[in-house]
Amino acid sequence: MRGDPDCLIRGVASLDEAGEGLISFLGSRRFLPYLADTRASAVILTPEHADVCPVNALVTDNPSLAYAKVASVLTARAPLAPGIHPSAVVDESAVIDPTARIEAHCTIGAGVRIAAGVFIGPNCVIADDCEVGNDSRLIASVTLGSRTVLGKRCLIHPGAVLGADGFGLANDQGRWVKIPQLGRVRLGDDVEVGSGTTIDRGALKDTVLHNGVKLDNLIHVAHNVELGENTAIAAQTGIAGSARIGAGCTLAGQSGVAGHLELADGVHVSGQTAITRSIRAPGLYTSTVPAVPHSAWGRNFARIKQLDDLFRRVRALEKALAETADDQAEN
Amino acid sequence: MRGDPDCLIRGVASLDEAGEGLISFLGSRRFLPYLADTRASAVILTPEHADVCPVNALVTDNPSLAYAKVASVLTARAPLAPGIHPSAVVDESAVIDPTARIEAHCTIGAGVRIAAGVFIGPNCVIADDCEVGNDSRLIASVTLGSRTVLGKRCLIHPGAVLGADGFGLANDQGRWVKIPQLGRVRLGDDVEVGSGTTIDRGALKDTVLHNGVKLDNLIHVAHNVELGENTAIAAQTGIAGSARIGAGCTLAGQSGVAGHLELADGVHVSGQTAITRSIRAPGLYTSTVPAVPHSAWGRNFARIKQLDDLFRRVRALEKALAETADDQAEN
Amino acid sequence: MRGDPDCLIRGVASLDEAGEGLISFLGSRRFLPYLADTRASAVILTPEHADVCPVNALVTDNPSLAYAKVASVLTARAPLAPGIHPSAVVDESAVIDPTARIEAHCTIGAGVRIAAGVFIGPNCVIADDCEVGNDSRLIASVTLGSRTVLGKRCLIHPGAVLGADGFGLANDQGRWVKIPQLGRVRLGDDVEVGSGTTIDRGALKDTVLHNGVKLDNLIHVAHNVELGENTAIAAQTGIAGSARIGAGCTLAGQSGVAGHLELADGVHVSGQTAITRSIRAPGLYTSTVPAVPHSAWGRNFARIKQLDDLFRRVRALEKALAETADDQAEN
């Protein structure tokens, strides 16, 4: 900390928009140009940039983390107003902790258990026998299929669907016959699920997201998948059935993991990348194909399907040249 | 069948979790290691593995199918409690069969027809003039746009949207003008639609899913698409406008079919594959690009955009070498 | 215009299905085979095809646009029945224009402002302090997070989620700590948002969609993204955080734009294409990898990861051949 220790902070803002009483942060070099002219009352930044900070500085090795904590304190939600909105339909066998809040137009099934401090936002559906752990929050329009289990402090965004049937089919001479999906979805503590993300129940065993898993929007998690602790997955990624992802992994957007694979702890996957084999070693894996101007694409990408032939031709050239060299040596 | 024909079975479980009174199945060699130690009372498996089955065996060429049927019987749902939940809002012109069930917070529009045995789960919206055929089930939070037609025994999972407008735009000197979307979505019998999947109404004609089509989660089916009988599509796949997919096709996850294409019956598409031309012959088609360690990616993938040049260089080498050989022959 | 100027038109239909009193259009050469036999009373088409039109012709350089306008007139919606459905739950501090319509099971939060002529379809959730501009329409089952702002004449399809939290996380020794998402989502006028599309609120600043932006289904727009005027994006495309797309761009389906990039005005992106760098020049950019029969895939695609080696081998061959030629010249 450098500067005035008595400086009062009442809110947060970006470097270029902050003013009196607001704190900002420098989370990336990208925003360094805004530092010199900031009107923030204080800035969170690394030791490297402390000297060029024109205002009070809160110095730390991880400004994003410090900012996250500061902002959480400064923007804390009002305490829940406990109770069940009269328009909500709650089965009489459901057990709702008196400190929980159930908003308008929710439908809560038989045998559901809602723990202390839980917030169920408007228009959510919680099917029979679900359990929602302490202080979890379903923002709005969330659907939980029967027997879904959420740990503590989970945060589920609108449109997410947890616990629908997995895609399990047997083929009967061309016709598809549904395989009953009998497992559950189980979330550990501190799991976040983005808008429109779908997590299917297991076929027989459960689909499991361990503590601290964070999912962005429109992700597909198929039946029987297991996601390890603190693994974070960006939008529109798909995890096919029975895949097991380790702890501390990150998968960038629009990536895909094929069924029944295992990814070790600490595996990182780039955007639009296809994981088609199990990965045993931590590290970053990529198959992103970067865009080129369309004319260059036409000439070059059509060649991919002739690559094997090209390798053979180069091999033939190498042999021919070696023979030519031999011939010359003999002459 | 081998073993005790009087063995009583009351439920299903996986090979490693099954116990007394439960039946399991060996649907893939992947699970063969669990067979020897299973405590299931019976196992469904192929003749090939019958000899090594330590318990009662139900022998069949298609264990997944037999399991699907057995599990369906053993886990049958309780019969519907017919009737309309008092919180549902049903237009007085809608015709709801007395054997159907409409759950809480549903909104049912004018002219809707709900057939016998239908289940409409909580918080569904069924717009004007839709038809839902016998024994179809909308689990929860499903939205049907006006005039959507569902056949018999359809199963629609939460968050699915059928019959919203297609993406039809005309360009007026840079500004987009909406083209009214006047067609419908029509589903045949036994169609399953996954969570969060969207099926747009046709522009003028209908978007049609024939009998037995099965769709996983978060799939996009654009306007005027036609999906043939018993075609199954995995999660996050997209079918662009007016594409026609044949019968008995399978499309793996995150694949895409461009607009106005036709795919023959029996076409199979791998994950993350782009179908950019019509396909006339059945078979498996693929453009998945498998992941590599990121360092190998950097070296190799940047080369794709130089491929055409490389082919030319190799061609030049071949010519030069041929000339060299000619020269030597002449000497 | 050619033919009978007094011809009465009462509706629209496709060339092959139209009959007496209906108008059709020829929007693409693809449908030319249907022109000769059409029973439409009139057809909208370009001067090029006017001579072969067997019925009344409405001639224009942009038939799709003319059709869009004609169809809009012929299929105009009935005027709104203003008012609030008794099952809707509307906070007493919300200001609903008396000409607006709020349908069944909507939940409208505190401080919300709904302007004249707005239609809020059934089962929508509009959180605190949102603003919806004149004549905007939320079809059904739409969720707006707090403080979301919609301009005039916006059209939001079912299942869309605007204003949920962005995916902002700081890492604390392996654990993820949520960064509060404090910005808003702001839409200009005439913005269309497809079914199941998610648009996240900004982290500190706003996520902004300018006038005339058109989004198809299941698109992900991350926090702080800015989409320029009249940019249109097809289904399942993802725009990562803080990316800025210019005006008049089009992005085809399943494409992706990485975080913090800038795309100039007039950039067009092909389907399944990865934009991994900022683009300064207008034009079409592509990295689609077209499908091949699976056997050809196996031989060829595995070669991509050996490309750099191949380039080196060809370079070596070129050098060796040049030396051979030199040797021969010396002899």
mmCIF file with all atom_site columns, N, CA and C in Angstrom, chain A residues 252-309:
data_model
loop_
_atom_site.group_PDB
_atom_site.id
_atom_site.type_symbol
_atom_site.label_atom_id
_atom_site.label_alt_id
_atom_site.label_comp_id
_atom_site.label_asym_id
_atom_site.label_entity_id
_atom_site.label_seq_id
_atom_site.pdbx_PDB_ins_code
_atom_site.Cartn_x
_atom_site.Cartn_y
_atom_site.Cartn_z
_atom_site.occupancy
_atom_site.B_iso_or_equiv
_atom_site.pdbx_formal_charge
_atom_site.auth_seq_id
_atom_site.auth_comp_id
_atom_site.auth_asym_id
_atom_site.auth_atom_id
_atom_site.pdbx_PDB_model_num
ATOM 1   N N  . ALA A 1 252 ? -10.874 -23.912 -23.010 1.00 0.00 ? 252 ALA A N  1
ATOM 2   C CA . ALA A 1 252 ? -11.321 -22.665 -23.629 1.00 0.00 ? 252 ALA A CA 1
ATOM 3   C C  . ALA A 1 252 ? -12.571 -22.916 -24.470 1.00 0.00 ? 252 ALA A C  1
ATOM 4   N N  . GLY A 1 253 ? -13.147 -21.851 -24.972 1.00 0.00 ? 253 GLY A N  1
ATOM 5   C CA . GLY A 1 253 ? -14.460 -21.892 -25.595 1.00 0.00 ? 253 GLY A CA 1
ATOM 6   C C  . GLY A 1 253 ? -14.537 -22.766 -26.842 1.00 0.00 ? 253 GLY A C  1
ATOM 7   N N  . GLN A 1 254 ? -15.693 -23.378 -27.040 1.00 0.00 ? 254 GLN A N  1
ATOM 8   C CA . GLN A 1 254 ? -15.990 -24.175 -28.230 1.00 0.00 ? 254 GLN A CA 1
ATOM 9   C C  . GLN A 1 254 ? -15.060 -25.377 -28.389 1.00 0.00 ? 254 GLN A C  1
ATOM 10  N N  . SER A 1 255 ? -14.387 -25.772 -27.314 1.00 0.00 ? 255 SER A N  1
ATOM 11  C CA . SER A 1 255 ? -13.597 -26.995 -27.395 1.00 0.00 ? 255 SER A CA 1
ATOM 12  C C  . SER A 1 255 ? -14.513 -28.188 -27.134 1.00 0.00 ? 255 SER A C  1
ATOM 13  N N  . GLY A 1 256 ? -13.988 -29.378 -27.442 1.00 0.00 ? 256 GLY A N  1
ATOM 14  C CA . GLY A 1 256 ? -14.795 -30.569 -27.266 1.00 0.00 ? 256 GLY A CA 1
ATOM 15  C C  . GLY A 1 256 ? -13.944 -31.731 -26.779 1.00 0.00 ? 256 GLY A C  1
ATOM 16  N N  . VAL A 1 257 ? -14.520 -32.526 -25.909 1.00 0.00 ? 257 VAL A N  1
ATOM 17  C CA . VAL A 1 257 ? -13.831 -33.718 -25.403 1.00 0.00 ? 257 VAL A CA 1
ATOM 18  C C  . VAL A 1 257 ? -14.701 -34.917 -25.752 1.00 0.00 ? 257 VAL A C  1
ATOM 19  N N  . ALA A 1 258 ? -14.114 -35.872 -26.447 1.00 0.00 ? 258 ALA A N  1
ATOM 20  C CA . ALA A 1 258 ? -14.875 -37.045 -26.882 1.00 0.00 ? 258 ALA A CA 1
ATOM 21  C C  . ALA A 1 258 ? -15.224 -37.950 -25.703 1.00 0.00 ? 258 ALA A C  1
ATOM 22  N N  . GLY A 1 259 ? -16.105 -38.888 -25.944 1.00 0.00 ? 259 GLY A N  1
ATOM 23  C CA . GLY A 1 259 ? -16.632 -39.726 -24.882 1.00 0.00 ? 259 GLY A CA 1
ATOM 24  C C  . GLY A 1 259 ? -15.611 -40.686 -24.298 1.00 0.00 ? 259 GLY A C  1
ATOM 25  N N  . HIS A 1 260 ? -15.756 -40.992 -23.013 1.00 0.00 ? 260 HIS A N  1
ATOM 26  C CA . HIS A 1 260 ? -14.989 -42.029 -22.335 1.00 0.00 ? 260 HIS A CA 1
ATOM 27  C C  . HIS A 1 260 ? -13.504 -41.700 -22.192 1.00 0.00 ? 260 HIS A C  1
ATOM 28  N N  . LEU A 1 261 ? -13.091 -40.470 -22.495 1.00 0.00 ? 261 LEU A N  1
ATOM 29  C CA . LEU A 1 261 ? -11.683 -40.103 -22.342 1.00 0.00 ? 261 LEU A CA 1
ATOM 30  C C  . LEU A 1 261 ? -11.379 -39.719 -20.897 1.00 0.00 ? 261 LEU A C  1
ATOM 31  N N  . GLU A 1 262 ? -10.074 -39.742 -20.581 1.00 0.00 ? 262 GLU A N  1
ATOM 32  C CA . GLU A 1 262 ? -9.621  -39.217 -19.294 1.00 0.00 ? 262 GLU A CA 1
ATOM 33  C C  . GLU A 1 262 ? -8.594  -38.136 -19.526 1.00 0.00 ? 262 GLU A C  1
ATOM 34  N N  . LEU A 1 263 ? -8.768  -37.009 -18.857 1.00 0.00 ? 263 LEU A N  1
ATOM 35  C CA . LEU A 1 263 ? -7.778  -35.937 -18.909 1.00 0.00 ? 263 LEU A CA 1
ATOM 36  C C  . LEU A 1 263 ? -7.165  -35.795 -17.514 1.00 0.00 ? 263 LEU A C  1
ATOM 37  N N  . ALA A 1 264 ? -5.842  -35.752 -17.482 1.00 0.00 ? 264 ALA A N  1
ATOM 38  C CA . ALA A 1 264 ? -5.135  -35.651 -16.210 1.00 0.00 ? 264 ALA A CA 1
ATOM 39  C C  . ALA A 1 264 ? -5.410  -34.311 -15.539 1.00 0.00 ? 264 ALA A C  1
ATOM 40  N N  . ASP A 1 265 ? -5.020  -34.183 -14.286 1.00 0.00 ? 265 ASP A N  1
ATOM 41  C CA . ASP A 1 265 ? -5.060  -32.886 -13.619 1.00 0.00 ? 265 ASP A CA 1
ATOM 42  C C  . ASP A 1 265 ? -4.183  -31.902 -14.388 1.00 0.00 ? 265 ASP A C  1
ATOM 43  N N  . GLY A 1 266 ? -4.597  -30.652 -14.402 1.00 0.00 ? 266 GLY A N  1
ATOM 44  C CA . GLY A 1 266 ? -3.733  -29.616 -14.971 1.00 0.00 ? 266 GLY A CA 1
ATOM 45  C C  . GLY A 1 266 ? -3.631  -29.641 -16.485 1.00 0.00 ? 266 GLY A C  1
ATOM 46  N N  . VAL A 1 267 ? -4.600  -30.232 -17.137 1.00 0.00 ? 267 VAL A N  1
ATOM 47  C CA . VAL A 1 267 ? -4.624  -30.169 -18.602 1.00 0.00 ? 267 VAL A CA 1
ATOM 48  C C  . VAL A 1 267 ? -5.361  -28.897 -19.024 1.00 0.00 ? 267 VAL A C  1
ATOM 49  N N  . HIS A 1 268 ? -4.797  -28.183 -19.982 1.00 0.00 ? 268 HIS A N  1
ATOM 50  C CA . HIS A 1 268 ? -5.414  -26.973 -20.503 1.00 0.00 ? 268 HIS A CA 1
ATOM 51  C C  . HIS A 1 268 ? -5.659  -27.146 -21.992 1.00 0.00 ? 268 HIS A C  1
ATOM 52  N N  . VAL A 1 269 ? -6.823  -26.710 -22.431 1.00 0.00 ? 269 VAL A N  1
ATOM 53  C CA . VAL A 1 269 ? -7.245  -26.941 -23.808 1.00 0.00 ? 269 VAL A CA 1
ATOM 54  C C  . VAL A 1 269 ? -7.579  -25.592 -24.445 1.00 0.00 ? 269 VAL A C  1
ATOM 55  N N  . SER A 1 270 ? -7.060  -25.367 -25.642 1.00 0.00 ? 270 SER A N  1
ATOM 56  C CA . SER A 1 270 ? -7.303  -24.108 -26.359 1.00 0.00 ? 270 SER A CA 1
ATOM 57  C C  . SER A 1 270 ? -8.700  -24.084 -26.977 1.00 0.00 ? 270 SER A C  1
ATOM 58  N N  . GLY A 1 271 ? -9.092  -22.932 -27.461 1.00 0.00 ? 271 GLY A N  1
ATOM 59  C CA . GLY A 1 271 ? -10.417 -22.765 -28.050 1.00 0.00 ? 271 GLY A CA 1
ATOM 60  C C  . GLY A 1 271 ? -10.591 -23.589 -29.317 1.00 0.00 ? 271 GLY A C  1
ATOM 61  N N  . GLN A 1 272 ? -11.818 -24.029 -29.573 1.00 0.00 ? 272 GLN A N  1
ATOM 62  C CA . GLN A 1 272 ? -12.170 -24.796 -30.790 1.00 0.00 ? 272 GLN A CA 1
ATOM 63  C C  . GLN A 1 272 ? -11.256 -26.000 -31.002 1.00 0.00 ? 272 GLN A C  1
ATOM 64  N N  . THR A 1 273 ? -10.812 -26.577 -29.913 1.00 0.00 ? 273 THR A N  1
ATOM 65  C CA . THR A 1 273 ? -9.892  -27.711 -30.007 1.00 0.00 ? 273 THR A CA 1
ATOM 66  C C  . THR A 1 273 ? -10.637 -29.015 -29.748 1.00 0.00 ? 273 THR A C  1
ATOM 67  N N  . ALA A 1 274 ? -10.269 -30.048 -30.517 1.00 0.00 ? 274 ALA A N  1
ATOM 68  C CA . ALA A 1 274 ? -10.899 -31.362 -30.354 1.00 0.00 ? 274 ALA A CA 1
ATOM 69  C C  . ALA A 1 274 ? -9.976  -32.297 -29.587 1.00 0.00 ? 274 ALA A C  1
ATOM 70  N N  . ILE A 1 275 ? -10.416 -32.725 -28.431 1.00 0.00 ? 275 ILE A N  1
ATOM 71  C CA . ILE A 1 275 ? -9.659  -33.726 -27.669 1.00 0.00 ? 275 ILE A CA 1
ATOM 72  C C  . ILE A 1 275 ? -10.234 -35.086 -28.039 1.00 0.00 ? 275 ILE A C  1
ATOM 73  N N  . THR A 1 276 ? -9.443  -35.874 -28.754 1.00 0.00 ? 276 THR A N  1
ATOM 74  C CA . THR A 1 276 ? -9.940  -37.145 -29.276 1.00 0.00 ? 276 THR A CA 1
ATOM 75  C C  . THR A 1 276 ? -9.273  -38.354 -28.621 1.00 0.00 ? 276 THR A C  1
ATOM 76  N N  . ARG A 1 277 ? -8.259  -38.081 -27.773 1.00 0.00 ? 277 ARG A N  1
ATOM 77  C CA . ARG A 1 277 ? -7.608  -39.169 -27.026 1.00 0.00 ? 277 ARG A CA 1
ATOM 78  C C  . ARG A 1 277 ? -7.419  -38.728 -25.579 1.00 0.00 ? 277 ARG A C  1
ATOM 79  N N  . SER A 1 278 ? -7.295  -39.691 -24.700 1.00 0.00 ? 278 SER A N  1
ATOM 80  C CA . SER A 1 278 ? -7.010  -39.357 -23.311 1.00 0.00 ? 278 SER A CA 1
ATOM 81  C C  . SER A 1 278 ? -5.662  -38.658 -23.218 1.00 0.00 ? 278 SER A C  1
ATOM 82  N N  . ILE A 1 279 ? -5.544  -37.782 -22.236 1.00 0.00 ? 279 ILE A N  1
ATOM 83  C CA . ILE A 1 279 ? -4.309  -37.020 -22.042 1.00 0.00 ? 279 ILE A CA 1
ATOM 84  C C  . ILE A 1 279 ? -3.791  -37.311 -20.641 1.00 0.00 ? 279 ILE A C  1
ATOM 85  N N  . ARG A 1 280 ? -2.532  -37.814 -20.591 1.00 0.00 ? 280 ARG A N  1
ATOM 86  C CA . ARG A 1 280 ? -1.974  -38.237 -19.301 1.00 0.00 ? 280 ARG A CA 1
ATOM 87  C C  . ARG A 1 280 ? -1.103  -37.161 -18.670 1.00 0.00 ? 280 ARG A C  1
ATOM 88  N N  . ALA A 1 281 ? -0.566  -36.244 -19.500 1.00 0.00 ? 281 ALA A N  1
ATOM 89  C CA . ALA A 1 281 ? 0.389   -35.262 -18.989 1.00 0.00 ? 281 ALA A CA 1
ATOM 90  C C  . ALA A 1 281 ? -0.236  -33.869 -18.951 1.00 0.00 ? 281 ALA A C  1
ATOM 91  N N  . PRO A 1 282 ? -0.023  -33.127 -17.864 1.00 0.00 ? 282 PRO A N  1
ATOM 92  C CA . PRO A 1 282 ? -0.523  -31.759 -17.834 1.00 0.00 ? 282 PRO A CA 1
ATOM 93  C C  . PRO A 1 282 ? 0.141   -30.938 -18.928 1.00 0.00 ? 282 PRO A C  1
ATOM 94  N N  . GLY A 1 283 ? -0.463  -29.796 -19.228 1.00 0.00 ? 283 GLY A N  1
ATOM 95  C CA . GLY A 1 283 ? 0.070   -28.949 -20.289 1.00 0.00 ? 283 GLY A CA 1
ATOM 96  C C  . GLY A 1 283 ? -1.058  -28.437 -21.152 1.00 0.00 ? 283 GLY A C  1
ATOM 97  N N  . LEU A 1 284 ? -0.671  -27.660 -22.166 1.00 0.00 ? 284 LEU A N  1
ATOM 98  C CA . LEU A 1 284 ? -1.655  -27.030 -23.052 1.00 0.00 ? 284 LEU A CA 1
ATOM 99  C C  . LEU A 1 284 ? -1.748  -27.810 -24.363 1.00 0.00 ? 284 LEU A C  1
ATOM 100 N N  . TYR A 1 285 ? -2.958  -28.101 -24.787 1.00 0.00 ? 285 TYR A N  1
ATOM 101 C CA . TYR A 1 285 ? -3.204  -28.876 -25.998 1.00 0.00 ? 285 TYR A CA 1
ATOM 102 C C  . TYR A 1 285 ? -4.098  -28.072 -26.946 1.00 0.00 ? 285 TYR A C  1
ATOM 103 N N  . THR A 1 286 ? -3.819  -28.157 -28.219 1.00 0.00 ? 286 THR A N  1
ATOM 104 C CA . THR A 1 286 ? -4.441  -27.239 -29.170 1.00 0.00 ? 286 THR A CA 1
ATOM 105 C C  . THR A 1 286 ? -4.673  -27.902 -30.518 1.00 0.00 ? 286 THR A C  1
ATOM 106 N N  . SER A 1 287 ? -5.848  -27.613 -31.116 1.00 0.00 ? 287 SER A N  1
ATOM 107 C CA . SER A 1 287 ? -6.009  -27.903 -32.546 1.00 0.00 ? 287 SER A CA 1
ATOM 108 C C  . SER A 1 287 ? -6.767  -26.774 -33.246 1.00 0.00 ? 287 SER A C  1
ATOM 109 N N  . THR A 1 288 ? -6.754  -25.613 -32.652 1.00 0.00 ? 288 THR A N  1
ATOM 110 C CA . THR A 1 288 ? -7.377  -24.439 -33.274 1.00 0.00 ? 288 THR A CA 1
ATOM 111 C C  . THR A 1 288 ? -6.793  -24.218 -34.670 1.00 0.00 ? 288 THR A C  1
ATOM 112 N N  . VAL A 1 289 ? -7.651  -23.999 -35.637 1.00 0.00 ? 289 VAL A N  1
ATOM 113 C CA . VAL A 1 289 ? -7.190  -23.696 -36.996 1.00 0.00 ? 289 VAL A CA 1
ATOM 114 C C  . VAL A 1 289 ? -7.477  -22.216 -37.256 1.00 0.00 ? 289 VAL A C  1
ATOM 115 N N  . PRO A 1 290 ? -6.442  -21.374 -37.278 1.00 0.00 ? 290 PRO A N  1
ATOM 116 C CA . PRO A 1 290 ? -6.697  -19.934 -37.376 1.00 0.00 ? 290 PRO A CA 1
ATOM 117 C C  . PRO A 1 290 ? -7.181  -19.522 -38.769 1.00 0.00 ? 290 PRO A C  1
ATOM 118 N N  . ALA A 1 291 ? -8.026  -18.506 -38.791 1.00 0.00 ? 291 ALA A N  1
ATOM 119 C CA . ALA A 1 291 ? -8.600  -18.010 -40.035 1.00 0.00 ? 291 ALA A CA 1
ATOM 120 C C  . ALA A 1 291 ? -7.554  -17.340 -40.912 1.00 0.00 ? 291 ALA A C  1
ATOM 121 N N  . VAL A 1 292 ? -7.776  -17.436 -42.196 1.00 0.00 ? 292 VAL A N  1
ATOM 122 C CA . VAL A 1 292 ? -6.973  -16.723 -43.203 1.00 0.00 ? 292 VAL A CA 1
ATOM 123 C C  . VAL A 1 292 ? -7.942  -16.051 -44.179 1.00 0.00 ? 292 VAL A C  1
ATOM 124 N N  . PRO A 1 293 ? -7.444  -15.083 -44.950 1.00 0.00 ? 293 PRO A N  1
ATOM 125 C CA . PRO A 1 293 ? -8.329  -14.519 -45.985 1.00 0.00 ? 293 PRO A CA 1
ATOM 126 C C  . PRO A 1 293 ? -8.871  -15.639 -46.859 1.00 0.00 ? 293 PRO A C  1
ATOM 127 N N  . HIS A 1 294 ? -10.116 -15.490 -47.300 1.00 0.00 ? 294 HIS A N  1
ATOM 128 C CA . HIS A 1 294 ? -10.812 -16.595 -47.943 1.00 0.00 ? 294 HIS A CA 1
ATOM 129 C C  . HIS A 1 294 ? -10.084 -17.102 -49.183 1.00 0.00 ? 294 HIS A C  1
ATOM 130 N N  . SER A 1 295 ? -9.439  -16.217 -49.928 1.00 0.00 ? 295 SER A N  1
ATOM 131 C CA . SER A 1 295 ? -8.735  -16.665 -51.136 1.00 0.00 ? 295 SER A CA 1
ATOM 132 C C  . SER A 1 295 ? -7.583  -17.596 -50.761 1.00 0.00 ? 295 SER A C  1
ATOM 133 N N  . ALA A 1 296 ? -6.888  -17.264 -49.695 1.00 0.00 ? 296 ALA A N  1
ATOM 134 C CA . ALA A 1 296 ? -5.800  -18.133 -49.233 1.00 0.00 ? 296 ALA A CA 1
ATOM 135 C C  . ALA A 1 296 ? -6.363  -19.463 -48.731 1.00 0.00 ? 296 ALA A C  1
ATOM 136 N N  . TRP A 1 297 ? -7.514  -19.413 -48.131 1.00 0.00 ? 297 TRP A N  1
ATOM 137 C CA . TRP A 1 297 ? -8.155  -20.640 -47.658 1.00 0.00 ? 297 TRP A CA 1
ATOM 138 C C  . TRP A 1 297 ? -8.422  -21.591 -48.824 1.00 0.00 ? 297 TRP A C  1
ATOM 139 N N  . GLY A 1 298 ? -9.006  -21.057 -49.884 1.00 0.00 ? 298 GLY A N  1
ATOM 140 C CA . GLY A 1 298 ? -9.375  -21.899 -51.024 1.00 0.00 ? 298 GLY A CA 1
ATOM 141 C C  . GLY A 1 298 ? -8.170  -22.651 -51.587 1.00 0.00 ? 298 GLY A C  1
ATOM 142 N N  . ARG A 1 299 ? -7.068  -21.951 -51.717 1.00 0.00 ? 299 ARG A N  1
ATOM 143 C CA . ARG A 1 299 ? -5.859  -22.567 -52.268 1.00 0.00 ? 299 ARG A CA 1
ATOM 144 C C  . ARG A 1 299 ? -5.268  -23.610 -51.332 1.00 0.00 ? 299 ARG A C  1
ATOM 145 N N  . ASN A 1 300 ? -5.283  -23.312 -50.035 1.00 0.00 ? 300 ASN A N  1
ATOM 146 C CA . ASN A 1 300 ? -4.479  -24.101 -49.099 1.00 0.00 ? 300 ASN A CA 1
ATOM 147 C C  . ASN A 1 300 ? -5.242  -25.210 -48.378 1.00 0.00 ? 300 ASN A C  1
ATOM 148 N N  . PHE A 1 301 ? -6.462  -24.917 -47.934 1.00 0.00 ? 301 PHE A N  1
ATOM 149 C CA . PHE A 1 301 ? -7.149  -25.894 -47.095 1.00 0.00 ? 301 PHE A CA 1
ATOM 150 C C  . PHE A 1 301 ? -7.585  -27.128 -47.882 1.00 0.00 ? 301 PHE A C  1
ATOM 151 N N  . ALA A 1 302 ? -7.850  -26.947 -49.180 1.00 0.00 ? 302 ALA A N  1
ATOM 152 C CA . ALA A 1 302 ? -8.226  -28.106 -49.991 1.00 0.00 ? 302 ALA A CA 1
ATOM 153 C C  . ALA A 1 302 ? -7.069  -29.101 -50.069 1.00 0.00 ? 302 ALA A C  1
ATOM 154 N N  . ARG A 1 303 ? -5.860  -28.612 -49.816 1.00 0.00 ? 303 ARG A N  1
ATOM 155 C CA . ARG A 1 303 ? -4.666  -29.464 -49.875 1.00 0.00 ? 303 ARG A CA 1
ATOM 156 C C  . ARG A 1 303 ? -4.577  -30.443 -48.711 1.00 0.00 ? 303 ARG A C  1
ATOM 157 N N  . ILE A 1 304 ? -5.298  -30.148 -47.616 1.00 0.00 ? 304 ILE A N  1
ATOM 158 C CA . ILE A 1 304 ? -5.177  -31.036 -46.454 1.00 0.00 ? 304 ILE A CA 1
ATOM 159 C C  . ILE A 1 304 ? -5.504  -32.468 -46.847 1.00 0.00 ? 304 ILE A C  1
ATOM 160 N N  . LYS A 1 305 ? -6.500  -32.615 -47.707 1.00 0.00 ? 305 LYS A N  1
ATOM 161 C CA . LYS A 1 305 ? -6.935  -33.975 -48.028 1.00 0.00 ? 305 LYS A CA 1
ATOM 162 C C  . LYS A 1 305 ? -5.999  -34.660 -49.018 1.00 0.00 ? 305 LYS A C  1
ATOM 163 N N  . GLN A 1 306 ? -4.923  -33.945 -49.434 1.00 0.00 ? 306 GLN A N  1
ATOM 164 C CA . GLN A 1 306 ? -3.905  -34.563 -50.304 1.00 0.00 ? 306 GLN A CA 1
ATOM 165 C C  . GLN A 1 306 ? -2.576  -34.708 -49.564 1.00 0.00 ? 306 GLN A C  1
ATOM 166 N N  . LEU A 1 307 ? -2.601  -34.486 -48.263 1.00 0.00 ? 307 LEU A N  1
ATOM 167 C CA . LEU A 1 307 ? -1.344  -34.421 -47.521 1.00 0.00 ? 307 LEU A CA 1
ATOM 168 C C  . LEU A 1 307 ? -0.582  -35.734 -47.533 1.00 0.00 ? 307 LEU A C  1
ATOM 169 N N  . ASP A 1 308 ? -1.299  -36.816 -47.358 1.00 0.00 ? 308 ASP A N  1
ATOM 170 C CA . ASP A 1 308 ? -0.610  -38.098 -47.296 1.00 0.00 ? 308 ASP A CA 1
ATOM 171 C C  . ASP A 1 308 ? 0.126   -38.359 -48.610 1.00 0.00 ? 308 ASP A C  1
ATOM 172 N N  . ASP A 1 309 ? -0.541  -38.045 -49.693 1.00 0.00 ? 309 ASP A N  1
ATOM 173 C CA . ASP A 1 309 ? 0.096   -38.185 -50.996 1.00 0.00 ? 309 ASP A CA 1
ATOM 174 C C  . ASP A 1 309 ? 1.348   -37.316 -51.089 1.00 0.00 ? 309 ASP A C  1
#
